[in-house]
XYZ file of C-alpha atoms in Angstrom:
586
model
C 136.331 271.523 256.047
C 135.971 274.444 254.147
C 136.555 273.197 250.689
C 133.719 270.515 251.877
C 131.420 273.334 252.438
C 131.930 274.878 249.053
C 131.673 271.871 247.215
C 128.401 271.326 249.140
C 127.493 274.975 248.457
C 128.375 274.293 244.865
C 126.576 270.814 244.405
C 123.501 272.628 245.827
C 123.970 275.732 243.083
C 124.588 273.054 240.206
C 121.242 271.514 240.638
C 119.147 274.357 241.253
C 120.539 275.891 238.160
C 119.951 272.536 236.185
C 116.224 272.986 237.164
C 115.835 276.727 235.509
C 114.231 276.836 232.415
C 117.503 278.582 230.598
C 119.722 275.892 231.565
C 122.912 276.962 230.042
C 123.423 280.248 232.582
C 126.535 279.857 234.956
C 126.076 280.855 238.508
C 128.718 282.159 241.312
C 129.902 280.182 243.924
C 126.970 280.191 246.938
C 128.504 281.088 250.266
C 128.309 280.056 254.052
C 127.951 282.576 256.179
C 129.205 282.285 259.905
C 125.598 281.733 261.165
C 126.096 278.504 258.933
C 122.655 280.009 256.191
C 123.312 278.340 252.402
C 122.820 281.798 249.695
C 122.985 281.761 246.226
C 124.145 284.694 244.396
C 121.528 287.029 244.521
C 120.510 286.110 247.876
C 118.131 283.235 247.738
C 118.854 281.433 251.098
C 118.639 277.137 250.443
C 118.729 276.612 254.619
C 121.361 276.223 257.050
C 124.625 274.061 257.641
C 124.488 272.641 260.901
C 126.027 270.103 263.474
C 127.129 268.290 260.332
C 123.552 268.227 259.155
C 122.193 270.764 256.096
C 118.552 271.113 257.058
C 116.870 273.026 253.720
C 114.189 276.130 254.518
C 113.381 277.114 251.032
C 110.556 280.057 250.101
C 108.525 277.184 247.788
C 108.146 273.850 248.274
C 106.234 272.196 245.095
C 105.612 268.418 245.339
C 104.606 266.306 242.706
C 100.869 265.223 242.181
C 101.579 261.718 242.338
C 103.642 260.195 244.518
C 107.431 259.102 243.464
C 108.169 256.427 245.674
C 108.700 258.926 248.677
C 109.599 256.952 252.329
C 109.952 258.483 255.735
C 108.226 259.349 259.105
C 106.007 262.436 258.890
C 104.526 261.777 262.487
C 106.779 264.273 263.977
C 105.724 267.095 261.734
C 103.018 269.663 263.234
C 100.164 271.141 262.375
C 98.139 274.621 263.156
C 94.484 274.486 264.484
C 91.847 276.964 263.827
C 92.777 277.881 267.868
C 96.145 278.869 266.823
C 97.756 275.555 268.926
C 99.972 273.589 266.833
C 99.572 269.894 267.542
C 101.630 266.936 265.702
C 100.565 265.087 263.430
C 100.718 261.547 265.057
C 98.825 263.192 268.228
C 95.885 264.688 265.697
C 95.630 261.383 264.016
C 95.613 259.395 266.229
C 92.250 260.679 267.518
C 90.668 258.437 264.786
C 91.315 254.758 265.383
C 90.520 253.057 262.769
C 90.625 248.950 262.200
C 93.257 249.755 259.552
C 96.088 250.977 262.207
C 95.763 247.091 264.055
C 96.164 244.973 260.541
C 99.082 242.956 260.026
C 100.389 241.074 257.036
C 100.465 237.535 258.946
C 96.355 238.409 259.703
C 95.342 237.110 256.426
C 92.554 238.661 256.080
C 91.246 237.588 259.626
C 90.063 241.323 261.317
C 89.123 239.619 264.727
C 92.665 239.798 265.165
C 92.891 243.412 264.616
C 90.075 244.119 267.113
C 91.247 242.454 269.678
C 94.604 244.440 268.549
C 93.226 247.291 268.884
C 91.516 246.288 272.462
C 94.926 244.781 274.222
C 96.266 248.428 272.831
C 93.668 250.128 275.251
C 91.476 251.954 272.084
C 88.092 252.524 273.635
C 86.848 253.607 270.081
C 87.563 251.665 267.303
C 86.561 252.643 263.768
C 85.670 250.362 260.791
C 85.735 252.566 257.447
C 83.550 252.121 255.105
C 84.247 250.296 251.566
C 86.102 247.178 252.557
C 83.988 243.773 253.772
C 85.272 242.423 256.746
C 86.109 239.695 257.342
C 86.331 237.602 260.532
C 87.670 233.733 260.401
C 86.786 233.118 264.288
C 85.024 235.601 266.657
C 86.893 238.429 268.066
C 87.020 238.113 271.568
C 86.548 241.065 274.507
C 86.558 239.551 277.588
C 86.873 243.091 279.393
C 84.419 245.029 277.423
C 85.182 248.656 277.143
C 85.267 249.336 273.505
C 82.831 251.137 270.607
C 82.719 249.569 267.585
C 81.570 251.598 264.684
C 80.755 251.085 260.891
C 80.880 253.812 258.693
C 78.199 253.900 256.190
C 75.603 253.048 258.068
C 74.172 249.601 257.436
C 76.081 249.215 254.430
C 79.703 248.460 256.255
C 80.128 244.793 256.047
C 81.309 242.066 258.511
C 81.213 238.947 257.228
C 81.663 235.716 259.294
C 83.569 233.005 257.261
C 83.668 228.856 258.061
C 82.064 227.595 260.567
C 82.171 229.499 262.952
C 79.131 230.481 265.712
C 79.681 233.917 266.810
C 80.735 236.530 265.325
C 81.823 238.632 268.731
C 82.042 237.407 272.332
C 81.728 240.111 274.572
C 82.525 239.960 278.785
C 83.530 236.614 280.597
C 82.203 234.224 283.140
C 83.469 235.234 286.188
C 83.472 239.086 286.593
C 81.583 241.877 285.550
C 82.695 244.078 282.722
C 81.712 247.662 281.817
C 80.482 249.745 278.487
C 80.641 247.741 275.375
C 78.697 249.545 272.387
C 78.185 248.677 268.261
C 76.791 249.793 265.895
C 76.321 251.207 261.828
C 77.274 247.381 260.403
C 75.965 244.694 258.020
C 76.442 241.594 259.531
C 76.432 238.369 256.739
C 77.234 234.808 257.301
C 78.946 231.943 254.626
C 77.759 229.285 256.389
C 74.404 228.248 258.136
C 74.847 227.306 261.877
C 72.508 225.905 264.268
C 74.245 227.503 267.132
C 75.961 230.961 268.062
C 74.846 234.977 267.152
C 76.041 237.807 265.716
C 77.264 238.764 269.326
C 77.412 236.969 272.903
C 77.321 239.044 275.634
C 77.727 237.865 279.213
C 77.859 239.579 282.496
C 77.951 243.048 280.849
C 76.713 246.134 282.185
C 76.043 249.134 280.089
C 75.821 248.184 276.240
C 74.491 248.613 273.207
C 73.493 247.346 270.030
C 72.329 250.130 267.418
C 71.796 251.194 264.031
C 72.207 247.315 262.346
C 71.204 245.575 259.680
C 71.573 241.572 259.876
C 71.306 239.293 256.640
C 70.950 235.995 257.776
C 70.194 234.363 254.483
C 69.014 231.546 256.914
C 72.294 231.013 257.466
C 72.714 233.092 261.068
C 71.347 231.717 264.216
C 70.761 234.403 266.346
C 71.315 237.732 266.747
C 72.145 238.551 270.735
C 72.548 235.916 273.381
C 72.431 237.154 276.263
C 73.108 236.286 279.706
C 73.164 238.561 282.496
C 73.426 241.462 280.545
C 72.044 244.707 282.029
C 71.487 248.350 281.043
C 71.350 248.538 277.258
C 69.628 250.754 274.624
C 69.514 248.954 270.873
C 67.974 251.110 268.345
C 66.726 250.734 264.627
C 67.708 247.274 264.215
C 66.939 245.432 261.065
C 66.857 241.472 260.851
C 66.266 239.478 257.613
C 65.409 235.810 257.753
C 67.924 234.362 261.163
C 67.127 230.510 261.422
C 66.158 230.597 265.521
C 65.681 233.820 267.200
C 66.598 237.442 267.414
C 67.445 237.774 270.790
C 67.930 234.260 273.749
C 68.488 236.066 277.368
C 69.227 233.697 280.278
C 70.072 234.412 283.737
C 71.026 233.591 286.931
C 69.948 233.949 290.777
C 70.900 237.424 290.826
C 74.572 237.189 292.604
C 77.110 240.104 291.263
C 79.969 239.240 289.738
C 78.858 236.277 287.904
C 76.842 235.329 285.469
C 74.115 234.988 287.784
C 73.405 238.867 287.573
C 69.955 239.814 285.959
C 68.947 241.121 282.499
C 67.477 244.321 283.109
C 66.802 247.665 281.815
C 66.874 246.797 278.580
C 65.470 249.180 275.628
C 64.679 247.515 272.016
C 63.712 250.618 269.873
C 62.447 250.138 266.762
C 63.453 246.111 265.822
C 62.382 244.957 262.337
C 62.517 241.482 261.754
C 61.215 239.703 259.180
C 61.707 235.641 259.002
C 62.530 233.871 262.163
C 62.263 231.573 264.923
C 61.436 228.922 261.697
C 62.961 226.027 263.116
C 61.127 226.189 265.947
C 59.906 222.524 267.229
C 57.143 224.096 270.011
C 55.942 227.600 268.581
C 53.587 227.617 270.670
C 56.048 227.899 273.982
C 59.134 229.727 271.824
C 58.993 233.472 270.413
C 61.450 235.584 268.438
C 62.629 237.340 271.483
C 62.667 234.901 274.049
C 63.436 235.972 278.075
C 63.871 232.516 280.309
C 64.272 234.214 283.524
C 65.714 236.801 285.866
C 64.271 239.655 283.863
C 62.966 243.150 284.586
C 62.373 246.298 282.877
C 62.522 244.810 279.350
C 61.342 247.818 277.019
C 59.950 246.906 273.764
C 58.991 250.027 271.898
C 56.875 249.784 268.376
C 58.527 246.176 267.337
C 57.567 245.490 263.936
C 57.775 241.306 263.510
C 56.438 239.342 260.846
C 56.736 236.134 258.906
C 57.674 234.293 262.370
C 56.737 231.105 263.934
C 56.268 231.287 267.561
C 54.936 234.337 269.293
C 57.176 237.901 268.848
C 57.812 238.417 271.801
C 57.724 235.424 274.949
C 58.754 236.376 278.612
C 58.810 233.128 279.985
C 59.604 233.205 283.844
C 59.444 231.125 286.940
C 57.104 231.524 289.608
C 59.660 231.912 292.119
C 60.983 234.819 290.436
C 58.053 236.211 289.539
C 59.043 238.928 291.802
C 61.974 239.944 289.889
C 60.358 239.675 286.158
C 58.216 243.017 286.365
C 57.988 246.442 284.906
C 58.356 245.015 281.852
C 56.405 246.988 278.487
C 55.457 245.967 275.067
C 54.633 249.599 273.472
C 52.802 249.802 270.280
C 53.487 246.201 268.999
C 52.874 245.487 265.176
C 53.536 241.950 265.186
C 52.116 240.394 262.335
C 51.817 236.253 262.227
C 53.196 234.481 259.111
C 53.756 230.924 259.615
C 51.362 228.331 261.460
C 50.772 228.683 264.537
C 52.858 232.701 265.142
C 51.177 234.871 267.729
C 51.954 238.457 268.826
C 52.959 238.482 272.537
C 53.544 235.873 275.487
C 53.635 236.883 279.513
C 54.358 233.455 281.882
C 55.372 234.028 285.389
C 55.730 238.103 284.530
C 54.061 240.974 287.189
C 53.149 244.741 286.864
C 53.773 245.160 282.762
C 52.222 246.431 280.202
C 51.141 245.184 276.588
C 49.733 248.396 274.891
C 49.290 250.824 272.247
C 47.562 253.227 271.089
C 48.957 253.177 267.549
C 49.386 249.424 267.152
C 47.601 246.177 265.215
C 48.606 242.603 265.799
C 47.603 239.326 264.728
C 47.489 235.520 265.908
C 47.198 232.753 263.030
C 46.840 229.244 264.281
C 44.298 226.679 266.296
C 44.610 226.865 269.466
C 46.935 229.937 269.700
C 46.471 233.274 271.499
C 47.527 236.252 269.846
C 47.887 237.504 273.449
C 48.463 235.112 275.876
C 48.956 235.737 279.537
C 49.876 232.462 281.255
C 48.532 230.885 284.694
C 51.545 232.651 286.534
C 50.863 236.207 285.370
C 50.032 238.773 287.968
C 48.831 242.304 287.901
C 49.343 242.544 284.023
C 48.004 245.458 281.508
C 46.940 244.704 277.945
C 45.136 247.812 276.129
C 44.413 249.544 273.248
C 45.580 246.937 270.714
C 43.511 246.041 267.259
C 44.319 242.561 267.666
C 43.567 240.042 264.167
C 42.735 235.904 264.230
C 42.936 233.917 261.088
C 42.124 230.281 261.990
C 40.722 228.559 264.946
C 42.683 230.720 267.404
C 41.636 233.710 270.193
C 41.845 237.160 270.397
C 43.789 237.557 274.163
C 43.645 234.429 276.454
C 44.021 235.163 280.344
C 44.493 232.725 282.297
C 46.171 234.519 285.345
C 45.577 236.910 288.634
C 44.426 240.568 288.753
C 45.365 240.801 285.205
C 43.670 243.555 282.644
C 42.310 243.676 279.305
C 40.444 246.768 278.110
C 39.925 248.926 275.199
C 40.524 246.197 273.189
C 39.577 245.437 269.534
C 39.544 242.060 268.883
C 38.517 240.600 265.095
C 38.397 237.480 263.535
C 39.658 237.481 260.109
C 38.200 234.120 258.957
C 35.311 231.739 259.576
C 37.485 229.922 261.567
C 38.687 232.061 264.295
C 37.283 231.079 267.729
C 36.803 233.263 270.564
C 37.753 237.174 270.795
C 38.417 236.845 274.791
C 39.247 233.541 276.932
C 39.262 233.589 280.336
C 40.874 230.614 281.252
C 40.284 227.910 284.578
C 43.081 229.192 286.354
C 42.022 233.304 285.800
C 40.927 235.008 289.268
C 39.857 238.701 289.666
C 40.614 239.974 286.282
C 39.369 243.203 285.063
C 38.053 242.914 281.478
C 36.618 246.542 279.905
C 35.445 248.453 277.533
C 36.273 245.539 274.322
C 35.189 245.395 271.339
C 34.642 241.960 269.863
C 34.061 241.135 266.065
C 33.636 238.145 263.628
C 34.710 235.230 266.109
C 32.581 232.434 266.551
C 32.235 233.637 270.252
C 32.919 237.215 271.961
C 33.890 235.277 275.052
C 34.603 232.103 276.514
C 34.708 231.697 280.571
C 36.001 228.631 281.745
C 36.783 229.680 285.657
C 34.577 229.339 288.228
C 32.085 231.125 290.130
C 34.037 232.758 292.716
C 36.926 233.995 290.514
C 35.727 237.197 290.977
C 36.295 239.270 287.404
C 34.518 242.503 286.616
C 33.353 242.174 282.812
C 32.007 245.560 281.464
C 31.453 247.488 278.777
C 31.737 244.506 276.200
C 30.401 245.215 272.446
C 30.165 242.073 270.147
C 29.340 242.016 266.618
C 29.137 239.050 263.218
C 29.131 236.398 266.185
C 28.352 233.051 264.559
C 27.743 230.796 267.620
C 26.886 231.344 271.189
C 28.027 234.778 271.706
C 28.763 234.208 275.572
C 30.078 230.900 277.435
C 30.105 230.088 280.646
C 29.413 233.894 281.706
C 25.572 232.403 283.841
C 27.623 230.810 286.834
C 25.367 229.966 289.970
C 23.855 231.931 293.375
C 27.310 232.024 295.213
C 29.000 233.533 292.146
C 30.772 236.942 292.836
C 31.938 237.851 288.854
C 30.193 241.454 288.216
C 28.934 241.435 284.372
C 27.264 244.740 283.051
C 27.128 246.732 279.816
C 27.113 243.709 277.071
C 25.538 244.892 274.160
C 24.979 243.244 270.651
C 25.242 245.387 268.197
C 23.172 243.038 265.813
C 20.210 242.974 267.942
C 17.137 244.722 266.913
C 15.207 247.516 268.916
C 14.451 246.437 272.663
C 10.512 246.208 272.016
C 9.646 242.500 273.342
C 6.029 240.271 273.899
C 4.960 239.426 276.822
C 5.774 235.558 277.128
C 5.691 232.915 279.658
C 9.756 233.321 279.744
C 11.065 236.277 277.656
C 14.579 235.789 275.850
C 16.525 239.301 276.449
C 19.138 240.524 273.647
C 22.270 241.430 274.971
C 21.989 244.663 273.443
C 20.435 247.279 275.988
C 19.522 247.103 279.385
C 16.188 248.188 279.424
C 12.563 246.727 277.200
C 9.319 247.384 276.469
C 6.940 244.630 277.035
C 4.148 245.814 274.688
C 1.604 243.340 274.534
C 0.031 241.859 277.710
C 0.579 238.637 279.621
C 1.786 236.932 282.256
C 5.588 236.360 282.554
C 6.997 233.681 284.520
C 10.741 234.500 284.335
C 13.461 235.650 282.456
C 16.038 233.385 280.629
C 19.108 232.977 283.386
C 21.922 234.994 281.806
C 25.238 235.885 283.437
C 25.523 236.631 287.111
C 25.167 240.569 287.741
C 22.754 241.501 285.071
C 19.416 244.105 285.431
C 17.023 244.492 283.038
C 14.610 247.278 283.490
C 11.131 246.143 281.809
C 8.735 248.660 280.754
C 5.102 246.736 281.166
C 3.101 248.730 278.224
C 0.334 247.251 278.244
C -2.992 247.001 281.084
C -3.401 243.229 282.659
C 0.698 242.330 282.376
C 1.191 240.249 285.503
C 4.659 239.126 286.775
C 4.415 235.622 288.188
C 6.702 235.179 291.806
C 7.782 231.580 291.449
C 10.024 231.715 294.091
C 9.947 227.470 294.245
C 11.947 226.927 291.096
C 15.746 228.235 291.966
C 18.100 227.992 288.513
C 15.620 228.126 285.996
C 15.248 232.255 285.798
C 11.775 232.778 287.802
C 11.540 235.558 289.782
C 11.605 236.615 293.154
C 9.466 239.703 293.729
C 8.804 241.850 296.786
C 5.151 241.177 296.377
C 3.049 240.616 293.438
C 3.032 242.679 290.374
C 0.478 243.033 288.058
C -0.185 246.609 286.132
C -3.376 248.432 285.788
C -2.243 251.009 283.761
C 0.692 250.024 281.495
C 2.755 252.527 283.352
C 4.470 250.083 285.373
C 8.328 249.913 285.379
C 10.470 247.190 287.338
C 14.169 246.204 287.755
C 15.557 242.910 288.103
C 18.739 241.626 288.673
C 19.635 237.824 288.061
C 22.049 235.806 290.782
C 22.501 233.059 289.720
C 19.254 231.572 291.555
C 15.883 233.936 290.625
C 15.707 237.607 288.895
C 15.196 239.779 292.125
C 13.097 242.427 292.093
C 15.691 245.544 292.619
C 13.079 248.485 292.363
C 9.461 249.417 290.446
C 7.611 252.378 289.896
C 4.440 252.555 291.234
């Protein structure tokens, strides 16, 4: 044993001395001391004999820069934190999971199979580095959820879906609920057009999330989410070029846990860009880019930006029995801008207590027939305000056709000859509040097709560049109970009028100056609610009470009026039968 030593001792001295730069020098025989250290002459100690095992401790270690075809498991060796803690390496490395640990050989090239890998291997955070595209032959599959996915180099890590294939991920399952599934940082790119699937399907999924994207459907990707029952998600700064259908499809169910009859709800879409979609669509004017069927609530839109679309941007479709449900909804500083015939800006159906609004925001309609704001017959308690809203074509402004809805602080402009009518109020609107709106270059400033006792308040409306009749259907009869005040044309000249057997009052104003003298026999009827306050100018002005005529704008005074001194001032107010004398002075 002991000549094994010293040949061992020796071997080790023979090689070090073949590595000295005077090669031809003869050491002494290296020992063994009984603590089992390896020393050269000199006393330079190589390491230590032991258990059968020589385990070298030299002073330098100098590797070469490239490596020589070394092999062997490092994952045991440890390392010192700036804490002073020494921690292995496999346990500090393996805080980064990265796709790359999950690959195998047989994969060939397939990195669904990696993911899902990774997933059945319980990583809840799962890196893709940037550099290589990635590649996915069939969707990856999470049926449990729990997992971030995220691309390095933000919008510029590629995952590529190759064949035929729909979907790129399908997240959650059909019959229970799963928990925290999150992406985001990737380029998502398609070889083949579908007319089916998304970039991700995500069912009966609670707390999500969808961020940081860019998708470059080349026409070739269908949609982006589909979504059903999928609740409590934040999506930010996601960009969308040119997907054949639309950007996001949410269904749901009846609202039972633990299916996929749960609700979409609380749902945040910050910042969405999309540009080209929803062009196959067969009924734009019932379809949008981001289409809700039903079973939604608290669906956040904040400052979309959607153009070159078909359809309206956004449609929140809705049943009337679950009208209920489909509330607190907001679309927040919307610049939707319509492309392709007919495209409009925003769509509420059976939807209550939500908001369309700015104050920073512009949006446009382009079509016949088509709203740029539409808020169907089942809409309840709705806000739209604060939009610059533009029509190019025979379309309208905002279009209200349901209950106790809102539009104020509108602007509303037509951007052709063509455009129609700034504000509809539809046949089935009741008791809708309409202020404060500004109305521009549309062949009409508004069109009112309900009836007398829908009851709206309509206030505070400026109209200018009107082409046709500025105001339809706004007269109604005596049993009316609408409430019109404060229309004003700003086209209309000074109020300074003749006296005339039946005056014609401008919209603009409220009160005139009759300066010549005459006798008046009525007013033109106008809409039901309006005063005018005429100044009589002029000596020998006589108002005529014609009290037999109902409908045709005569008056109906208190008692006779004629002035003596052209200081006379009297209020009238039509309703729907006569103008009735309101007050004078003397």
């Amino acid at each position: 044993m002991r000549q094994f030593r010293f040949a061992a001792v020796l071997l080790a001295s023979t090689a070090l001395s073949a590595a000295q730069v005077h090669a031809d020098q003869i050491l002494g025989p290296g020992r063994i001391d009984n603590s089992g250290n390896l020393t050269l002459p000199g006393g330079p100690k190589l390491g230590k004999w032991q258990a059968g095992k020589y385990n070298a401790t030299p002073d330098l270690l100098t590797l070469p820069s490239t490596d020589q075809g070394s092999t062997g498991n490092l994952s045991g060796m440890s390392v010192t934190l700036p804490s002073g803690v020494s921690r292995s390496l496999a346990s500090k490395l393996g805080e980064r999971k990265s796709i790359a640990d999950y690959v195998l050989p047989a994969d060939n090239g397939d990195y669904a199979l990696a993911i899902e890998r990774a997933a059945a291997a319980g990583v809840k955070d799962l890196i893709l580095p940037a550099g290589p595209q990635y590649t996915l032959k069939r969707a990856f599959n999470l049926p449990n959820a729990d997992m971030r996915i995220t691309c390095e180099g933000r919008k510029n890590t590629e995952v590529r879906l190759l064949g035929a294939n729909d979907y790129f991920g399908i997240i959650g399952n059909t019959t229970s609920v799963s928990y925290n599934f999150y992406m985001e940082g990737c380029l998502f790119t398609k070889e083949l057009a579908s007319s089916a699937g998304a970039v991700l399907k995500i069912q009966n999924v609670y707390k999500w999330g969808f961020s940081h994207h860019r998708i470059f459907g080349e026409n070739k990707i269908w949609r982006v989410l589909e979504l059903a029952s999928a609740s409590s998600m934040i999506s930010r700064d996601v960009d969308v070029d040119s997907v054949r259908e639309r950007a996001v499809y949410a269904t749901a169910g009846n609202g039972l846990p633990g299916t996929l009859n749960g609700y979409n709800i609380d749902h945040v879409y910050d910042l969405w860009y999309v540009i080209g979609a929803n062009g196959v669509s067969a009924d734009p004017a019932n379809d949008g880019v981001f289409y809700f069927v039903d079973n939604f609530a608290a669906i956040w839109f904040l400052g979309p930006k959607i153009a070159s679309h078909k359809g309206y941007g956004i449609y929140l479709k809705g049943t009337l029995a679950n009208r209920g449900i489909n509330t607190l909804n907001m679309v927040h500083n919307p610049n939707i801008e319509a492309g392709l015939v007919p495209s409009g800006s925003v769509y509420f159906g059976a939807v209550a207590a939500s908001h369309i609004g700015g104050p920073s925001s512009w949006s446009t309609g382009k079509g016949a027939g088509l709203a740029s704001i539409r808020l169907g017959p089942d809409s309840q308690g709705n806000f739209v305000r604060q939009i610059q809203l533009g029509v190019a074509g025979a379309g309208y402004g905002v279009f209200d056709e349901g209950t106790l809805n809102t539009v104020e602080d509108m602007d509303l402009i037509g951007y052709d000859a063509a455009a129609d009518t700034g504000l509809v109020i539809g046949a089935t609107a009741r008791k809708g509040r309409y202020r404060r709106n500004k109305v521009a270059q549309f062949t009409r400033a508004i069109l009112d097709a309900s009836p007398d006792n829908a009851g709206h308040v309509i206030e505070g409306l400026d109209y200018t560049g009107i082409t046709g009749t500025p105001l339809t259907g706004l007269a109604g009869s005596a049993t009316s109970n609408k409430i019109v005040n404060g229309i004003n044309n700003l086209d209309a000249s000074a109020p300074t009028l003749p006296a005339a057997a039946t005056l014609s009052l401008p919209d603009k104003g409220n009160t005139f100056t009759i300066n010549t003298a005459g006798t008046i026999n009525g007013i033109t009827p106008t809409y039901i609610g309006r005063r005018a306050t005429l100044l009589l100018a002029q000596s020998g002005t006589t108002l005529n009470d014609l009290q037999s005529v109902a409908g045709t704008g005569a008056f109906y005074l208190s008692k006779p009026l004629t002035t003596t001194d052209g200081k006379t001032r009297v209020t009238v107010e039509w309703r729907g039968d006569y103008w009735w004398d309101v007050s004078r002075t003397p």
